[in-house]
Short mmCIF file of N, CA, C and O and ligand atoms in Angstrom, two decimals:
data_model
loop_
_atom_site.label_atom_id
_atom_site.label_comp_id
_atom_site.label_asym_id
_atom_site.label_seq_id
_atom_site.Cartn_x
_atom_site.Cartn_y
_atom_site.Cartn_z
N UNK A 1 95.88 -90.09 113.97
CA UNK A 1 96.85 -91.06 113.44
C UNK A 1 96.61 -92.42 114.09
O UNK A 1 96.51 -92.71 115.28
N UNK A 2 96.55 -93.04 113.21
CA UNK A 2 96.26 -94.96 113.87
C UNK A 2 97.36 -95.67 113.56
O UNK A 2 97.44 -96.01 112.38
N UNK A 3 98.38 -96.05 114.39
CA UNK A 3 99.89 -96.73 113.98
C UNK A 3 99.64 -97.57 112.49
O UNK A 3 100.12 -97.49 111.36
N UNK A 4 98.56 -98.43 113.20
CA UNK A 4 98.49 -99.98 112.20
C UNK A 4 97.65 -99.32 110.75
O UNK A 4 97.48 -100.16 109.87
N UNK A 5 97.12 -97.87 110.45
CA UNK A 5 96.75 -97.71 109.11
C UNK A 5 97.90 -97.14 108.48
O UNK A 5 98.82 -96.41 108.86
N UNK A 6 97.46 -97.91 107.00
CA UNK A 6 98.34 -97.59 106.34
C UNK A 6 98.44 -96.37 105.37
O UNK A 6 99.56 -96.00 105.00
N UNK A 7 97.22 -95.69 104.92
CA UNK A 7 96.78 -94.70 104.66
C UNK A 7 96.91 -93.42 106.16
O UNK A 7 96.58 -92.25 105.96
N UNK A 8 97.32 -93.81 107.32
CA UNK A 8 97.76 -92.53 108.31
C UNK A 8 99.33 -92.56 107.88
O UNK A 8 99.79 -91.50 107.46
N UNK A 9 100.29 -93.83 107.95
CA UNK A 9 100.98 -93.70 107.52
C UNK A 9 102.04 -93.81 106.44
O UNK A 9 103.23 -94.14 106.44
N UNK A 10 100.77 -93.24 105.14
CA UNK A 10 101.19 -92.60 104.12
C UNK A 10 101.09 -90.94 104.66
O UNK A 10 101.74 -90.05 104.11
N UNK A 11 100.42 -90.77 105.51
CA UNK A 11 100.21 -89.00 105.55
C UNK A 11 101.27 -88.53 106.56
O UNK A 11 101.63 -87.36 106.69
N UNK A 12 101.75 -89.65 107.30
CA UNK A 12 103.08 -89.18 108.05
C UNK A 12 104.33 -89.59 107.06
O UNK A 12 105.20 -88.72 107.01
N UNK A 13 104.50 -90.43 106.48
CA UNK A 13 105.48 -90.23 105.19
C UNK A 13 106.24 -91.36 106.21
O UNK A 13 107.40 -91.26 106.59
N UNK A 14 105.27 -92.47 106.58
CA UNK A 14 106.32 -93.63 106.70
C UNK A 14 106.06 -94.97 105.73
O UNK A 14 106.44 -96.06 106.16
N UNK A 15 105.52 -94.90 104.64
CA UNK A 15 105.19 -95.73 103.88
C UNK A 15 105.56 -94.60 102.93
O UNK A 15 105.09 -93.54 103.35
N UNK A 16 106.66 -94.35 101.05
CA UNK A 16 106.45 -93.83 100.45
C UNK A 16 105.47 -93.61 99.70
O UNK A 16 104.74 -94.58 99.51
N UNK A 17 105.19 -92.63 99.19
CA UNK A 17 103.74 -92.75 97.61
C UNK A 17 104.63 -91.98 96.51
O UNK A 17 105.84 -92.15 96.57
N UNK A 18 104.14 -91.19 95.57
CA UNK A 18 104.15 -90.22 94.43
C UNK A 18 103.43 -89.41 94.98
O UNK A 18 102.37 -89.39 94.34
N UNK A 19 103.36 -88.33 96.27
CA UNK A 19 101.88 -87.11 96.10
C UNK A 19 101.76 -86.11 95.02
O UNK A 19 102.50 -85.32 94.44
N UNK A 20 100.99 -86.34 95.00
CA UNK A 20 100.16 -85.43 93.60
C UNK A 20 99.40 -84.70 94.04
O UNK A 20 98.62 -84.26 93.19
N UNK A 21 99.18 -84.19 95.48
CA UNK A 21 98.19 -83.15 95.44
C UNK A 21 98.08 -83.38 97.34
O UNK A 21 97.60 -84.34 97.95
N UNK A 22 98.73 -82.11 97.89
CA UNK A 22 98.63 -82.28 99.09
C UNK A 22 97.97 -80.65 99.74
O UNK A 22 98.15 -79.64 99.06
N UNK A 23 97.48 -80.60 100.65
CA UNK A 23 97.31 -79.36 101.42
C UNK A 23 97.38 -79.97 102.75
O UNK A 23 97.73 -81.09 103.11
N UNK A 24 96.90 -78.84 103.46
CA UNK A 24 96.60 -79.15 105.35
C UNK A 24 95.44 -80.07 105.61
O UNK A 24 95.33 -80.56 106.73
N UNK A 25 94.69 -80.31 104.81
CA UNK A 25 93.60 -81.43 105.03
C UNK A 25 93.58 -82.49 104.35
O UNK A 25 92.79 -83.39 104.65
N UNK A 26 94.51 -82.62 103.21
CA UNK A 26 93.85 -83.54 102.34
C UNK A 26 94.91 -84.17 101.69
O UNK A 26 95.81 -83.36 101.45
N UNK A 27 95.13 -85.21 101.33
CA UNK A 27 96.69 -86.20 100.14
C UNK A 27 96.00 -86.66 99.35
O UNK A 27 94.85 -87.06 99.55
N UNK A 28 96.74 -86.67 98.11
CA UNK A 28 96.41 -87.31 96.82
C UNK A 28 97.49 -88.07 96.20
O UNK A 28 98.48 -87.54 95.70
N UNK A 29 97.31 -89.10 96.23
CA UNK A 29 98.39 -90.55 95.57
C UNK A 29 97.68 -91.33 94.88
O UNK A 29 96.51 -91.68 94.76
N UNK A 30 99.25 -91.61 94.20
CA UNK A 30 98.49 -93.12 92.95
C UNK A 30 97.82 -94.12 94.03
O UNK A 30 97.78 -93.99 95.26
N UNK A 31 97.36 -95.08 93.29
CA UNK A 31 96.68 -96.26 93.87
C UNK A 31 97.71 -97.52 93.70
O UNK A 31 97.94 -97.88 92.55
N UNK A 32 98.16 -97.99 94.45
CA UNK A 32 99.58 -98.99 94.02
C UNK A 32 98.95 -100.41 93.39
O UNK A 32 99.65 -101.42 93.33
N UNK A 33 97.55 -100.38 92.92
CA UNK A 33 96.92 -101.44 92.04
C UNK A 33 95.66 -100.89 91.33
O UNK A 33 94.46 -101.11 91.49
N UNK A 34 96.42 -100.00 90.40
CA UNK A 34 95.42 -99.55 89.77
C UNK A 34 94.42 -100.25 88.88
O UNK A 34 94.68 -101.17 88.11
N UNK A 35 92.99 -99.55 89.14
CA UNK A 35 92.06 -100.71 88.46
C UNK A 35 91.85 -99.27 86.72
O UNK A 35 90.77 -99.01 86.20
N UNK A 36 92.64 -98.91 86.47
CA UNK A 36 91.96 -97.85 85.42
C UNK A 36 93.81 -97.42 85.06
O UNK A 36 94.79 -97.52 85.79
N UNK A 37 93.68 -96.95 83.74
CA UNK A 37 94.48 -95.73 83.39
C UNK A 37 95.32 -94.79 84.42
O UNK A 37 96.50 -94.69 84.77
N UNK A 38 93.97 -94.07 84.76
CA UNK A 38 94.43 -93.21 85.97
C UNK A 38 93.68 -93.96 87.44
O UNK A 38 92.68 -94.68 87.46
N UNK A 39 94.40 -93.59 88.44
CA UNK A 39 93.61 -94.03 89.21
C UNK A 39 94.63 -93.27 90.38
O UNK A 39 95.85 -93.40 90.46
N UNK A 40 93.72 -92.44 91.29
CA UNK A 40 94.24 -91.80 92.19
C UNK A 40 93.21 -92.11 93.27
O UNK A 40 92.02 -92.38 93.06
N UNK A 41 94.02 -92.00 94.84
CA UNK A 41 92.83 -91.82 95.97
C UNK A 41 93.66 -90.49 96.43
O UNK A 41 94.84 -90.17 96.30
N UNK A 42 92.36 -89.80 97.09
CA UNK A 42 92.09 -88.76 97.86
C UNK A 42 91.74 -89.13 98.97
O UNK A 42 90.73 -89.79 99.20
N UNK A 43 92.79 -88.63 99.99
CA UNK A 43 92.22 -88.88 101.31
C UNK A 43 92.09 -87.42 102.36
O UNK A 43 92.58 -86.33 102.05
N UNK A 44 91.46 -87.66 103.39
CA UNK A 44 91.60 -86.72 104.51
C UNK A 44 92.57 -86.86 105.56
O UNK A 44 92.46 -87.83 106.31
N UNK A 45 93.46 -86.06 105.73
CA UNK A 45 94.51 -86.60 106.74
C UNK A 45 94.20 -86.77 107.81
O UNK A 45 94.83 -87.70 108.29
N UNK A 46 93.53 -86.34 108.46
CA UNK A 46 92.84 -87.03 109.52
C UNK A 46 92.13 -88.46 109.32
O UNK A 46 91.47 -88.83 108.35
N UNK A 47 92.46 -89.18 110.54
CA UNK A 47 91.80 -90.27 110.13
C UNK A 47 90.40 -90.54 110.38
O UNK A 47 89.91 -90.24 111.47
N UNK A 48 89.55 -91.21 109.21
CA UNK A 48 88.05 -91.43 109.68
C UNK A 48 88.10 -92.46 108.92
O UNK A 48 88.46 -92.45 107.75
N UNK A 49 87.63 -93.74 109.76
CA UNK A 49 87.45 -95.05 109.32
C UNK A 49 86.91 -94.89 108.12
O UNK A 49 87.60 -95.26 107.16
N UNK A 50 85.29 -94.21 107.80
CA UNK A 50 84.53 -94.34 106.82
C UNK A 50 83.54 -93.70 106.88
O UNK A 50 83.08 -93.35 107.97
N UNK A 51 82.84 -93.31 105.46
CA UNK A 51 81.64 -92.18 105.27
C UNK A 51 80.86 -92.22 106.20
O UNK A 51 80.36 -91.13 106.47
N UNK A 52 80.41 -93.48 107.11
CA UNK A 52 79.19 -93.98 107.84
C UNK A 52 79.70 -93.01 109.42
O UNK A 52 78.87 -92.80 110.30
N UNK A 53 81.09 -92.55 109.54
CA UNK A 53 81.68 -91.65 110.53
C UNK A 53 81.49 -90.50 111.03
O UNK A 53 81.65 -90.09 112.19
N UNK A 54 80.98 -89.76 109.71
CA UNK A 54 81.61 -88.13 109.62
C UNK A 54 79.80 -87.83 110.61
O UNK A 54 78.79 -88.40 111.02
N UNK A 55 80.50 -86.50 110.50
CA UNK A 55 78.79 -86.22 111.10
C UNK A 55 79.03 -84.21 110.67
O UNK A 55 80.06 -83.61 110.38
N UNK A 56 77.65 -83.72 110.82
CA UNK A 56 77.99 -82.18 110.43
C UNK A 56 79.12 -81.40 111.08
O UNK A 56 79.06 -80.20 110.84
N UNK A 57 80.28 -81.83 111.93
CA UNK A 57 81.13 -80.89 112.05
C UNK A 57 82.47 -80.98 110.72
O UNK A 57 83.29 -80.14 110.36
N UNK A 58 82.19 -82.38 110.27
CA UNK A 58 83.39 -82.89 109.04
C UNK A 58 82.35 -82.02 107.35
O UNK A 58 82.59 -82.03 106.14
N UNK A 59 81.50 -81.55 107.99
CA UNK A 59 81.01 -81.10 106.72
C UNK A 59 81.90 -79.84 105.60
O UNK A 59 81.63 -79.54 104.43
N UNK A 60 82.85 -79.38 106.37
CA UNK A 60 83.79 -78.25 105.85
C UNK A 60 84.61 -79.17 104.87
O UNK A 60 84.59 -79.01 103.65
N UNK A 61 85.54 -80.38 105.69
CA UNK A 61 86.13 -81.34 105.22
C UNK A 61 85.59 -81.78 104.00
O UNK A 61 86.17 -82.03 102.94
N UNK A 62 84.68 -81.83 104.24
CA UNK A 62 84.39 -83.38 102.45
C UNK A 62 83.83 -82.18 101.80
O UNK A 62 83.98 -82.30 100.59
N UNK A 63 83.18 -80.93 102.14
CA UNK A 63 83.12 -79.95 101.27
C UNK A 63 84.51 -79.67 100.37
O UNK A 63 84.54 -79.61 99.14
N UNK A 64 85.32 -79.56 101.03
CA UNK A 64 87.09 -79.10 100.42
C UNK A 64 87.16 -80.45 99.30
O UNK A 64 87.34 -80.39 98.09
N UNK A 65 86.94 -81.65 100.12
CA UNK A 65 87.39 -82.84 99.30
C UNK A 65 86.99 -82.63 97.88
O UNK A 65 87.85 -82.45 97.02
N UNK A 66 85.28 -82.65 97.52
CA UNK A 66 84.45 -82.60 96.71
C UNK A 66 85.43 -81.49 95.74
O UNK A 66 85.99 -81.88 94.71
N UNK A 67 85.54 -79.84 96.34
CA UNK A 67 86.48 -79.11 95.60
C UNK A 67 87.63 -79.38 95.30
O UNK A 67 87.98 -78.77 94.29
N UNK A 68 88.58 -80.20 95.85
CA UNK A 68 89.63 -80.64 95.20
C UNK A 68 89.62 -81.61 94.19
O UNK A 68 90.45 -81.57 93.29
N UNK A 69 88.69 -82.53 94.26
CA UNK A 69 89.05 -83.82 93.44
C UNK A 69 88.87 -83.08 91.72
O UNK A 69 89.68 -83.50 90.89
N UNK A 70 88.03 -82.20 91.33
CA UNK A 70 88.06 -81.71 89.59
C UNK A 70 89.48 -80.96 89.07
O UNK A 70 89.98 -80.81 87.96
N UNK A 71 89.96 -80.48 90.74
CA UNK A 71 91.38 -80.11 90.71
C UNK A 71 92.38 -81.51 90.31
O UNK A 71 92.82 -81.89 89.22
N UNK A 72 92.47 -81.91 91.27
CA UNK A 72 93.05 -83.28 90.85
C UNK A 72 93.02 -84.05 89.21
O UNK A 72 93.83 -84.20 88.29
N UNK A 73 91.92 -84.33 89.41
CA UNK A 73 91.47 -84.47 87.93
C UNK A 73 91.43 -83.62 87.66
O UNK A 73 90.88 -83.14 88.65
N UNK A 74 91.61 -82.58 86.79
CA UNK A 74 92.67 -81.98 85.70
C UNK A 74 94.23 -82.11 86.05
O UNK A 74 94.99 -81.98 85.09
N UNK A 75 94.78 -82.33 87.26
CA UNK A 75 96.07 -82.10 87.14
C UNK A 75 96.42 -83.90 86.67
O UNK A 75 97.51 -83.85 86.10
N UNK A 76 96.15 -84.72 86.68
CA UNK A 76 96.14 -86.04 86.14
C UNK A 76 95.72 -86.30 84.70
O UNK A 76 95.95 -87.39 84.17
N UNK A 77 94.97 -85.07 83.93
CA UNK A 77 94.20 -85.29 83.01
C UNK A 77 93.41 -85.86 82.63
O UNK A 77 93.33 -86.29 81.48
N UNK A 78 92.42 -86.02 83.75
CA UNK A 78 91.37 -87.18 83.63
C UNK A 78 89.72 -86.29 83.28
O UNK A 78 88.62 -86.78 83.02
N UNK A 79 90.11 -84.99 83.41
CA UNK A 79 88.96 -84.03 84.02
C UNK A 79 88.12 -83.90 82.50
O UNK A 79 86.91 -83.96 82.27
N UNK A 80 89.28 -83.70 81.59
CA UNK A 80 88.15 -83.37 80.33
C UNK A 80 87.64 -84.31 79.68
O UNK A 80 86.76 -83.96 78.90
N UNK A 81 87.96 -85.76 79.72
CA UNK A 81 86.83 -86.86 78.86
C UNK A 81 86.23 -87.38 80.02
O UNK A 81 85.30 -88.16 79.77
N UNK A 82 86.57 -87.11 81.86
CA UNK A 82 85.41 -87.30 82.47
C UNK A 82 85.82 -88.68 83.09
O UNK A 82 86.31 -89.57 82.39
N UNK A 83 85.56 -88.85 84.74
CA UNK A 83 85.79 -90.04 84.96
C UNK A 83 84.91 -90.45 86.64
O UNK A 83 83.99 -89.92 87.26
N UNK A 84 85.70 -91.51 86.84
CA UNK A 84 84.53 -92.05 88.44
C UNK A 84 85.20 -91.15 89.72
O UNK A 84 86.29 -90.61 89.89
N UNK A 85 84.26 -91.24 90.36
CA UNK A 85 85.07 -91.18 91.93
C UNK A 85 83.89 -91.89 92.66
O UNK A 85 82.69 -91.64 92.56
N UNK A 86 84.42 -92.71 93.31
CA UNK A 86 84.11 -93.97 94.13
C UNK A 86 84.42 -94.16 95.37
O UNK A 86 85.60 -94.19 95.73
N UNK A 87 83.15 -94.36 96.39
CA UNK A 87 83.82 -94.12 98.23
C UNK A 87 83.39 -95.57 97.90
O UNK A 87 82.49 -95.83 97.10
N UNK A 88 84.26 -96.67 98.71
CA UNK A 88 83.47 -97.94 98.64
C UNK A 88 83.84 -97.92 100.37
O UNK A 88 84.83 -97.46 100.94
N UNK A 89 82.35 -98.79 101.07
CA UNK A 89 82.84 -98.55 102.37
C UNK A 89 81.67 -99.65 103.09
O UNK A 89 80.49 -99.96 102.93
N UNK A 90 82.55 -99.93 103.77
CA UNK A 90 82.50 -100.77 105.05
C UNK A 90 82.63 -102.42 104.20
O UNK A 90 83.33 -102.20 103.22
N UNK A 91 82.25 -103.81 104.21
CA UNK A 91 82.29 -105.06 103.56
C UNK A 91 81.59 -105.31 102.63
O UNK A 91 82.02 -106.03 101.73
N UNK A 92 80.19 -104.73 102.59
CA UNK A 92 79.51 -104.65 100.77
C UNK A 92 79.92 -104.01 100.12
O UNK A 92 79.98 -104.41 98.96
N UNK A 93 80.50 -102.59 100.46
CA UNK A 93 80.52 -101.93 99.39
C UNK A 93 82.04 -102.48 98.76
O UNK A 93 82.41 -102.27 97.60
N UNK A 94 82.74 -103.15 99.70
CA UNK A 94 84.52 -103.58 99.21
C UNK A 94 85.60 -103.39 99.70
O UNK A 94 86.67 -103.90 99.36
N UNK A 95 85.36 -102.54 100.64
CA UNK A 95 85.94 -101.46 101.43
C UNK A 95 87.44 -102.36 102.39
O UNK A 95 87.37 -102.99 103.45
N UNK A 96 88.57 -102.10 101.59
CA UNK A 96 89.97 -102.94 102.01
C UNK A 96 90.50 -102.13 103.21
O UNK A 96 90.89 -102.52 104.31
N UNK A 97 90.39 -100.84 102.67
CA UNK A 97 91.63 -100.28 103.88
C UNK A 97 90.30 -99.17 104.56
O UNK A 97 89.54 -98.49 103.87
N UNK A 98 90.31 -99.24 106.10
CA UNK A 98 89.63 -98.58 106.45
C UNK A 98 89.99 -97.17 107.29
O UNK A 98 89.91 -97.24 108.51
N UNK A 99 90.38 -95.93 106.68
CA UNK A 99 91.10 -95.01 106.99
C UNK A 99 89.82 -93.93 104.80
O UNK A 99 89.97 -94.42 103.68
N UNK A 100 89.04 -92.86 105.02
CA UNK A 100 88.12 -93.11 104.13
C UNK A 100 89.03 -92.63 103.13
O UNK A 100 90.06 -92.02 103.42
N UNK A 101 88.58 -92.99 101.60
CA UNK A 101 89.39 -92.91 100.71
C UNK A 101 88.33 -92.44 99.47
O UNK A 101 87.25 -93.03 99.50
N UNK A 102 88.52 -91.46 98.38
CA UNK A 102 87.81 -91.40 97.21
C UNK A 102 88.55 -91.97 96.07
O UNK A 102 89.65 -91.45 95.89
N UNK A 103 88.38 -92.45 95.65
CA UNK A 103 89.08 -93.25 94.57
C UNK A 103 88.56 -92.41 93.10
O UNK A 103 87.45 -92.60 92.61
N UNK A 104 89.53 -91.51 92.56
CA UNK A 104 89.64 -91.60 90.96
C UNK A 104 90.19 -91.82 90.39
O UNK A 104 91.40 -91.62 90.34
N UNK A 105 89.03 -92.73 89.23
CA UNK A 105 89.27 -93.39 88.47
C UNK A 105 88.95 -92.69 87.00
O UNK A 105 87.92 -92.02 86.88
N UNK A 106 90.14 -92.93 85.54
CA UNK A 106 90.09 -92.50 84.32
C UNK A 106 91.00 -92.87 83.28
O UNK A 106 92.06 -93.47 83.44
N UNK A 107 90.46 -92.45 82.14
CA UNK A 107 91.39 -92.71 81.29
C UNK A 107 91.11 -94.14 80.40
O UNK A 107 91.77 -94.63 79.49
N UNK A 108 89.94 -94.58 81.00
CA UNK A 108 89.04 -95.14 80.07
C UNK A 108 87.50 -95.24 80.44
O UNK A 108 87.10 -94.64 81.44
N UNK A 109 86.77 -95.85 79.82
CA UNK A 109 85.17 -95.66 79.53
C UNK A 109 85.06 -96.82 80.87
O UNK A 109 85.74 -97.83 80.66
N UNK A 110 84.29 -96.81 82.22
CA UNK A 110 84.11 -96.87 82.97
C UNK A 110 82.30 -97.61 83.40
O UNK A 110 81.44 -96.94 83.97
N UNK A 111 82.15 -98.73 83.07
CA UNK A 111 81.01 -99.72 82.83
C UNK A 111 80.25 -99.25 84.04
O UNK A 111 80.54 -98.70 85.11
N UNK A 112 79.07 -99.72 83.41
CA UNK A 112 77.88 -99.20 84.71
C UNK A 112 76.69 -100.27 84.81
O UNK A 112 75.81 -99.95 84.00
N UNK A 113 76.40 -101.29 85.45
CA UNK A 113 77.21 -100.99 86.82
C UNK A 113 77.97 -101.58 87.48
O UNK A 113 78.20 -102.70 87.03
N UNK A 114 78.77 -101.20 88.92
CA UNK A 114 79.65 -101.97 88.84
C UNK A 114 79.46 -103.09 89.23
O UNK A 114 78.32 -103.49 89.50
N UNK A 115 80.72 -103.97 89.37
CA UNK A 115 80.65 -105.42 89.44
C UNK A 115 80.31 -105.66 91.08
O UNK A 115 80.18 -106.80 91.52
P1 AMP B 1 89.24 -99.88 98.96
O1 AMP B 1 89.21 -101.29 98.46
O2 AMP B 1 88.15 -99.00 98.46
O3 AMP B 1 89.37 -99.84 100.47
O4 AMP B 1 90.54 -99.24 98.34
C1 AMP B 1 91.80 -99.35 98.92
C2 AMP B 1 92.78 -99.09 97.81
O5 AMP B 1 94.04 -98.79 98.41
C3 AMP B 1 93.00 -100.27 96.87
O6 AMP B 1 92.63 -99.88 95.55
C4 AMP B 1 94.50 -100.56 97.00
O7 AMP B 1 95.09 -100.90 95.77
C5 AMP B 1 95.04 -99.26 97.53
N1 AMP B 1 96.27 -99.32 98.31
C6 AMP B 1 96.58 -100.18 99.30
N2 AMP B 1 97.79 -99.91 99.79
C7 AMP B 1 98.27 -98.85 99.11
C8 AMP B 1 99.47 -98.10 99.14
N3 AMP B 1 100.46 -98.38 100.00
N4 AMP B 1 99.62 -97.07 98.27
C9 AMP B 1 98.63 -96.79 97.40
N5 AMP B 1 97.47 -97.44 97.32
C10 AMP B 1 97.28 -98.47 98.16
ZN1 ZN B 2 94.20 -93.81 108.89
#
């Protein structure tokens, strides 16, 4: 837990969301500026700044992630016409809040590539 993130505290429940999809490792909330239709992030409750972090002991972790998110998407209905999931990370890639985040995105046709 990092006081000053705001994505730790969405997972302690001092910032509200909508969860849509929680277990012992993992939260799923809207995006409070959605760039799509649907647009959900998936996070790990534990905190890890970013992908450039993990190393083979988090490999169980983003294994689960990977299995949850088609879960997710279907429970959003994004799963059957198909949509993005997007890590953007560290200052090129865009990367705002640093606590790691998968972003899905759906619910419309999704340009390639991105901007
Ligand atoms: P990124 O730019 O990849 O770091 O994505 C961060 C995302 O978090 C952005 O799309 C923001 O709109 C979103 N965001 C920031 N604060 C909140 C919040 N309190 N609840 C939900 N989404 C948020
Ligand atoms: Zn955090």
């Amino acid at each position: 837990m990092q006081q000053d993130c705001i994505f730790c505290r969405i997972v302690n429940r001092e910032i509200p969301t909508k969860i849509i999809y929680e277990d012992e490792y993992v939260i799923a909330f809207p995006d409070i500026n959605p760039a799509a239709p649907v647009h959900v992030l998936v996070i790990p409750k534990r905190h890890i700044d970013n992908i450039t972090e993990v190393d083979g002991k988090d490999a169980p972790l983003l294994g689960h992630i990977m299995t949850v998110i088609p879960r997710i998407a279907a429970e959003v209905g994004i799963a059957d016409e198909g949509f993005r999931t997007v890590v953007n990370t560290k200052d090129n890639g865009g990367q705002t809040v640093h606590h790691l985040h998968f972003h899905l995105l759906g619910g419309r046709f999704m340009e390639w590539p991105p901007g």
